[in-house]
C-alpha positions as MATLAB code, in Angstrom:
seq = 'MSKRFAVILAAGKGTRMKSDLYKVLHPVCGKSMVQHVVDQLKGCEVEKTIAVIGHGAELVKERLGADAEYVLQEEQLGTGHAVMQAESLLAGEKGTTVVLCGDTPLLTQDTINALLQYHEEQEAKATVLTAIAEDPSGYGRVLRDADDAVKRIVEHKDANTEERSVKEINTGTYCFDNEALFEALTHVNNDNVQGEYYLPDVIEILQKQGELISAYQTPDFDETMGVNDRVALSRAEQVMQTRINEKHMKAGVGMIDPSNTYIHSDVEIGKDTLLYPGVVLEGSTVVGEQCVIGPHSEVKNSRIGNETTVKQSVVHESEVGKSVAIGPFSHIRPESDISDNVRVGNFVEIKKTKMGQGSKASHLSYLGDAEIGDGVNVGCGSITVNYDGKNKYLTKIEDGAFIGCNSNLIAPVTVGQGAYVAAGSTITEDVPGEALAIARERQTNKENYVKKDK';
ca = [
     -42.406   38.982  117.414;
     -41.667   40.135  113.858;
     -43.300   43.127  112.243;
     -46.793   42.592  110.885;
     -48.397   44.140  107.824;
     -51.787   43.741  106.194;
     -52.951   44.057  102.597;
     -56.700   44.261  101.991;
     -57.951   43.573   98.481;
     -60.708   46.127   97.902;
     -60.480   47.089   94.236;
     -63.272   45.052   92.681;
     -66.551   46.548   91.520;
     -68.625   43.479   92.365;
     -70.840   43.190   89.301;
     -72.777   40.277   90.793;
     -74.113   42.599   93.497;
     -76.160   44.353   90.763;
     -75.615   47.666   92.505;
     -74.198   51.142   91.920;
     -72.501   50.804   95.313;
     -69.059   49.178   95.155;
     -69.020   45.731   96.668;
     -66.786   46.267   99.703;
     -68.881   49.289  100.744;
     -72.079   47.284  101.142;
     -73.019   47.290  104.834;
     -73.325   44.308  107.154;
     -75.014   45.217  110.438;
     -74.521   48.905  109.767;
     -70.861   48.915  108.750;
     -69.260   48.452  105.338;
     -67.652   45.078  104.737;
     -64.185   46.536  104.272;
     -64.510   48.553  107.505;
     -65.277   45.322  109.375;
     -62.028   43.829  108.057;
     -60.006   46.924  108.993;
     -61.539   47.074  112.478;
     -60.659   43.437  113.200;
     -57.056   44.111  112.236;
     -56.753   46.868  114.836;
     -56.193   44.332  117.610;
     -53.594   42.317  115.683;
     -50.541   44.556  116.230;
     -50.328   45.361  112.531;
     -47.919   48.213  111.751;
     -49.297   49.030  108.302;
     -52.723   48.334  106.849;
     -52.785   48.850  103.104;
     -56.020   48.895  101.121;
     -55.703   48.092   97.432;
     -58.414   50.203   95.827;
     -59.745   50.564   92.306;
     -63.448   50.940   91.573;
     -64.930   53.551   93.896;
     -61.463   54.441   95.164;
     -62.415   57.834   96.550;
     -65.483   56.463   98.316;
     -63.430   53.687   99.932;
     -60.831   56.235  101.091;
     -63.577   58.448  102.451;
     -65.089   55.541  104.383;
     -61.833   54.203  105.859;
     -60.061   57.528  106.326;
     -56.834   57.301  108.296;
     -57.429   53.638  109.218;
     -55.441   52.545  106.157;
     -52.854   53.547  103.601;
     -53.879   53.258   99.958;
     -52.508   51.990   96.663;
     -54.424   52.097   93.384;
     -54.993   49.096   91.136;
     -56.053   50.887   87.961;
     -56.732   47.654   86.054;
     -58.118   44.634   87.870;
     -55.745   41.931   86.626;
     -56.103   39.387   89.420;
     -55.317   38.977   93.102;
     -51.570   38.632   92.536;
     -51.548   41.834   90.514;
     -53.470   43.576   93.322;
     -50.874   42.638   95.938;
     -48.091   43.795   93.591;
     -49.464   47.332   93.907;
     -48.485   47.357   97.606;
     -44.807   46.766   96.823;
     -43.994   50.480   96.972;
     -45.067   50.537  100.634;
     -43.746   47.132  101.718;
     -40.693   46.348   99.585;
     -37.672   45.396  101.684;
     -39.626   45.159  104.938;
     -38.840   42.147  107.113;
     -41.866   40.548  108.745;
     -45.212   38.928  108.062;
     -47.868   40.154  105.652;
     -51.429   38.942  105.956;
     -53.535   39.283  102.811;
     -57.290   39.500  103.231;
     -60.248   40.188  100.973;
     -62.362   43.257  101.641;
     -65.540   41.214  101.179;
     -64.980   38.905  104.186;
     -66.727   40.859  106.968;
     -67.155   37.868  109.288;
     -63.449   37.253  109.899;
     -62.650   37.951  113.547;
     -59.649   39.429  115.272;
     -59.146   36.131  117.130;
     -58.903   34.141  113.900;
     -56.553   36.619  112.217;
     -54.331   36.665  115.311;
     -54.337   32.873  115.487;
     -53.362   32.651  111.799;
     -50.501   35.129  112.270;
     -49.250   33.405  115.394;
     -49.367   29.936  113.790;
     -47.516   31.211  110.727;
     -44.788   32.745  112.878;
     -44.461   29.657  115.084;
     -44.126   27.369  112.058;
     -41.514   29.686  110.510;
     -43.288   29.088  107.208;
     -42.872   31.214  104.105;
     -46.616   31.074  103.531;
     -49.632   29.943  105.543;
     -53.093   29.419  104.116;
     -56.233   29.988  106.195;
     -58.441   26.952  105.600;
     -61.828   25.702  106.759;
     -63.939   22.577  106.549;
     -66.890   22.965  104.194;
     -69.743   20.457  104.275;
     -70.288   21.272  100.605;
     -66.900   22.293   99.195;
     -68.135   22.602   95.607;
     -66.525   25.523   93.840;
     -63.741   25.976   96.408;
     -60.063   25.228   95.955;
     -59.060   22.093   97.916;
     -56.077   22.068  100.274;
     -54.043   18.895   99.898;
     -51.598   18.057  102.695;
     -48.621   15.700  102.820;
     -47.790   13.103  105.477;
     -46.257   15.806  107.679;
     -49.474   17.869  107.509;
     -47.791   20.582  105.437;
     -49.587   21.939  102.409;
     -48.651   19.910   99.357;
     -50.703   21.946   96.921;
     -53.962   23.778   96.366;
     -56.080   22.478   93.526;
     -59.038   24.382   92.104;
     -62.370   22.546   92.011;
     -62.502   22.505   88.216;
     -59.025   20.948   88.053;
     -59.513   18.382   90.871;
     -59.995   14.662   90.260;
     -62.628   12.584   92.047;
     -60.401   11.794   95.029;
     -59.305   15.417   95.411;
     -62.892   16.645   95.237;
     -63.737   14.451   98.229;
     -61.449   16.638  100.373;
     -63.512   19.072  102.464;
     -60.688   21.353  103.588;
     -60.914   24.454  101.418;
     -58.775   27.510  100.689;
     -60.484   30.602  102.128;
     -58.433   33.135  100.153;
     -56.741   34.564  103.264;
     -52.966   34.102  103.557;
     -49.891   34.952  105.603;
     -46.539   35.393  103.870;
     -42.997   36.169  104.730;
     -43.070   39.684  103.315;
     -39.751   39.535  101.436;
     -40.525   36.082  100.027;
     -43.957   37.278   98.897;
     -42.724   40.132   96.742;
     -39.804   38.132   95.375;
     -42.180   35.321   94.329;
     -44.620   37.785   92.772;
     -41.953   38.705   90.217;
     -42.264   35.132   88.896;
     -46.063   35.039   88.665;
     -47.350   35.173   85.098;
     -50.775   35.545   83.521;
     -50.610   32.452   81.328;
     -54.185   31.366   82.024;
     -57.656   31.607   80.523;
     -58.448   34.847   82.366;
     -55.115   36.479   81.547;
     -54.726   37.427   85.219;
     -52.012   37.191   87.897;
     -53.215   34.906   90.683;
     -51.963   35.139   94.271;
     -52.199   31.345   94.901;
     -49.472   30.932   92.262;
     -47.087   32.315   94.887;
     -47.745   29.182   96.966;
     -46.684   26.932   94.099;
     -43.586   29.032   93.394;
     -42.480   28.879   97.044;
     -43.108   25.122   97.145;
     -40.902   24.546   94.121;
     -38.194   26.525   95.923;
     -38.446   24.018   98.786;
     -39.994   26.454  101.240;
     -42.370   25.371  104.016;
     -46.047   26.059  103.290;
     -48.370   25.584  106.260;
     -52.122   25.840  106.800;
     -54.152   27.026  109.761;
     -57.674   25.644  109.924;
     -60.360   27.829  111.486;
     -63.120   25.874  113.238;
     -65.807   28.299  112.035;
     -66.528   28.041  108.325;
     -68.952   30.991  108.483;
     -66.083   33.368  109.299;
     -64.491   32.738  105.931;
     -67.576   33.613  103.888;
     -66.827   35.871  100.943;
     -69.711   38.065   99.813;
     -70.175   38.232   96.059;
     -73.920   38.751   95.643;
     -77.036   39.831   97.518;
     -77.792   36.303   98.685;
     -74.402   35.969  100.365;
     -74.784   39.494  101.774;
     -78.028   38.518  103.513;
     -76.407   35.375  104.906;
     -73.492   37.399  106.257;
     -75.973   39.810  107.862;
     -77.763   36.907  109.580;
     -74.541   35.346  110.860;
     -73.193   38.630  112.186;
     -76.529   39.625  113.729;
     -76.654   36.327  115.600;
     -73.082   36.917  116.791;
     -73.902   40.468  117.951;
     -77.124   39.497  119.715;
     -75.505   36.578  121.540;
     -72.692   38.870  122.723;
     -75.210   41.289  124.244;
     -77.333   38.554  125.824;
     -74.261   37.014  127.435;
     -73.522   40.488  128.861;
     -76.954   40.680  130.501;
     -79.238   42.192  127.846;
     -82.696   40.655  127.513;
     -84.197   39.906  124.094;
     -87.657   38.440  123.703;
     -87.040   37.364  120.104;
     -83.380   37.648  119.051;
     -84.167   36.587  115.486;
     -86.247   39.762  115.105;
     -83.926   42.166  116.926;
     -81.532   44.202  114.787;
     -78.431   45.724  116.369;
     -75.508   47.343  114.581;
     -72.006   46.223  115.427;
     -70.910   49.332  117.380;
     -74.011   49.646  119.591;
     -73.527   49.484  123.379;
     -76.269   48.248  125.711;
     -76.336   48.099  129.518;
     -77.315   45.052  131.529;
     -80.948   44.303  132.422;
     -82.195   46.282  129.441;
     -85.018   44.505  127.641;
     -85.462   44.613  123.863;
     -88.794   43.669  122.303;
     -89.229   42.190  118.805;
     -88.654   44.508  115.877;
     -86.247   46.806  117.723;
     -83.594   48.441  115.505;
     -80.518   49.973  117.197;
     -78.243   51.643  114.672;
     -74.883   53.384  114.375;
     -73.094   54.510  117.532;
     -76.137   54.186  119.792;
     -75.596   53.681  123.534;
     -78.484   52.347  125.639;
     -78.159   52.394  129.418;
     -79.076   49.819  132.038;
     -82.596   48.683  132.966;
     -84.178   50.282  129.912;
     -87.135   48.951  127.966;
     -87.057   49.410  124.206;
     -90.519   48.502  122.993;
     -91.644   46.717  119.829;
     -90.566   48.228  116.498;
     -88.692   51.144  118.019;
     -85.780   52.625  116.054;
     -82.841   54.314  117.786;
     -79.984   55.694  115.676;
     -76.750   57.390  116.790;
     -78.315   58.333  120.130;
     -77.697   57.927  123.850;
     -80.447   56.566  126.067;
     -80.063   56.937  129.848;
     -80.701   54.292  132.488;
     -84.257   53.160  133.286;
     -85.732   54.867  130.219;
     -88.607   53.402  128.220;
     -89.041   53.858  124.484;
     -92.296   52.409  123.114;
     -92.901   52.067  119.366;
     -90.978   55.266  118.685;
     -88.089   56.737  116.667;
     -85.055   58.455  118.209;
     -82.351   59.844  115.897;
     -79.068   61.550  116.781;
     -80.256   62.788  120.146;
     -79.536   62.588  123.875;
     -82.149   61.070  126.173;
     -81.690   61.156  129.946;
     -82.551   58.803  132.798;
     -86.044   57.592  133.694;
     -87.574   59.133  130.570;
     -90.792   57.788  129.031;
     -91.042   58.098  125.247;
     -93.998   56.952  123.175;
     -95.880   55.209  121.927;
     -95.498   56.716  118.449;
     -93.164   59.583  119.315;
     -90.533   60.974  116.946;
     -87.350   62.432  118.434;
     -85.524   64.072  115.555;
     -81.810   65.024  115.410;
     -80.130   67.417  117.854;
     -82.704   66.983  120.583;
     -81.704   66.794  124.245;
     -84.252   65.181  126.545;
     -83.352   65.551  130.238;
     -84.125   63.164  133.105;
     -87.703   62.265  134.099;
     -89.252   63.773  130.959;
     -92.464   62.419  129.472;
     -92.873   62.495  125.678;
     -96.187   60.886  124.808;
     -98.015   59.563  121.794;
     -97.747   61.406  118.484;
     -95.304   64.022  119.789;
     -92.561   65.187  117.438;
     -89.476   66.887  118.831;
     -86.741   68.431  116.684;
     -83.566   70.287  117.733;
     -85.109   70.946  121.122;
     -83.874   70.771  124.699;
     -86.397   69.631  127.288;
     -85.537   70.268  130.940;
     -85.959   67.841  133.813;
     -89.458   66.697  134.628;
     -91.094   68.463  131.695;
     -93.765   66.717  129.676;
     -95.495   66.836  126.329;
     -97.969   64.022  126.681;
     -99.646   63.933  123.283;
    -100.139   65.369  119.802;
     -97.583   68.198  119.831;
     -94.752   69.531  117.669;
     -91.777   71.109  119.441;
     -89.098   72.311  117.031;
     -86.138   74.656  117.612;
     -87.051   75.195  121.250;
     -85.484   75.515  124.686;
     -87.856   74.156  127.298;
     -87.028   74.515  130.977;
     -87.639   72.232  133.953;
     -91.119   71.221  135.036;
     -92.892   72.583  131.955;
     -96.252   71.175  130.863;
     -96.973   71.302  127.126;
    -100.644   70.653  126.490;
    -102.174   68.479  123.791;
    -101.954   69.879  120.266;
     -99.465   72.639  121.078;
     -96.971   73.784  118.455;
     -93.821   75.862  118.361;
     -94.238   77.634  115.032;
     -90.570   77.829  114.116;
     -90.513   78.412  110.357;
     -91.646   81.418  108.322;
     -90.915   79.869  104.946;
     -87.320   81.120  104.852;
     -85.769   80.926  108.325;
     -86.070   78.937  111.564;
     -86.556   80.762  114.880;
     -86.169   79.825  118.541;
     -88.936   79.398  121.108;
     -88.040   79.592  124.816;
     -90.318   78.204  127.516;
     -88.889   78.832  130.961;
     -89.103   76.687  134.116;
     -92.539   75.809  135.428;
     -94.527   77.302  132.546;
     -97.855   75.775  131.542;
     -98.834   75.701  127.867;
    -102.538   75.033  127.401;
    -103.967   72.725  124.747;
    -103.949   73.762  121.081;
    -101.604   76.710  121.615;
     -99.432   78.139  118.830;
     -96.187   79.787  119.932;
     -95.006   81.929  116.996;
     -91.212   82.078  117.159;
     -89.135   83.938  118.081;
     -90.959   84.143  121.386;
     -90.327   83.552  125.101;
     -92.784   82.288  127.691;
     -91.481   83.377  131.085;
     -90.944   81.337  134.231;
     -94.172   80.081  135.789;
     -96.342   81.723  133.099;
     -99.591   80.261  131.779;
    -100.767   80.227  128.174;
    -104.498   79.712  127.904;
    -105.774   76.866  125.750;
    -106.344   77.756  122.125;
    -104.058   80.810  122.165;
    -101.795   82.019  119.379;
     -98.859   83.734  121.079;
     -96.904   86.264  119.024;
     -95.299   88.310  121.817;
     -93.214   87.398  124.854;
     -95.158   86.335  127.955;
     -93.751   87.690  131.265;
     -93.065   85.312  134.141;
     -96.117   84.399  136.275;
     -98.442   86.012  133.684;
    -101.488   84.495  131.996;
    -101.555   84.973  128.225;
    -104.861   84.715  126.387;
    -104.777   85.247  122.644;
    -108.007   84.078  121.080;
    -111.272   85.473  119.726;
    -113.961   86.228  122.300;
    -116.742   83.655  122.154;
    -120.072   84.843  120.765;
    -123.241   82.753  121.062;
    -126.026   83.389  118.519;
    -129.149   82.240  120.282;
    -131.787   80.369  118.251;
    -129.423   80.451  115.244;
    -130.030   76.826  114.268;
    -133.784   77.156  114.534;
    -133.821   80.278  112.321;
    -131.491   78.651  109.807;
    -133.804   75.701  109.402;
];
């Protein structure tokens, strides 16, 4: 197999998106469009991936990092001009170069590999990725000769009635013999209405030189969708979400209503887990086996252990163990670590806190910047008071402690192993192990007070 290279066109601003965010950085199922393209190339044995950047260059480089090499297209003078910028990195290389657009997030590794393989088998100088469009209006038509080779590509506006009846369209993705590509680019001119250098002109130049031009037709038109505006972006999101959800269901994940279940592309889910409508799983989330993620729960960049239930709750950037019950209406904020068999009930907020095995905070509590041991009971309405207006402080609650309802633990403070804090207490000093801490005003009853007041 010859060497393989890739050039991704990612320099355009995308004015039709009506956005301050550059087009290729718009997300589809949680990942920027250009990152989708780069990720699909990773399984195609490509030696160099070159991103042609322009608008938002630094942001694109920040997003892709070391996944690509970069060349700058300072002026956007057409697709041919964009590819010319990669000459400094590819000139003289023998092999195949695939050129893709950074706004085609639905292209799959399988299709790119099939295109490359077909191109190499045909020993063509150029191969066009094509598709059948039920409504080909606006697309360039691919016209073939009697031997099924590409005769020419005609733009919709230039096509006659017979040519417009052709439904095979040019998707804008190509394979080239690398040396032939850059030699032909030297002959491309900008003698057109737009004053730009067009990559499809390379096809015509190679044809006139008598070179073989082939076409590989993908059976899935949706894969070739280019995203130029918000409408197309939403369609791409729907197509990819369907693809993602079907992949998980085929792997044993249950979904009550897949059309209302939203899963990012890098999420992992174990078999026999059940997802209810409205669930959102984002980022690098991993959900274990036999879990139940209840309606309208949101889990982002978190790990959820086996047999855990999350009901109508939010979990962000945290670790949740096995057989944990969260919710309804709980909020697990970043840097929390919830151990096995923990119960976090309704209207409990946890932030940057470790909860040991078997501990529970069943309702209406705030636990922030805390280390909570095993088997701890946190009563209703209890709060770790972690902030003095300038700094955050740590609260420690050791194994087996019992925190009564409506207690305030003023950090920094430690409640020792097996200690009790009486309901309604405000604790400002450490509580020794096995002790009972009571910190509240003594009750006084004023007899006949109401009668006298009246």
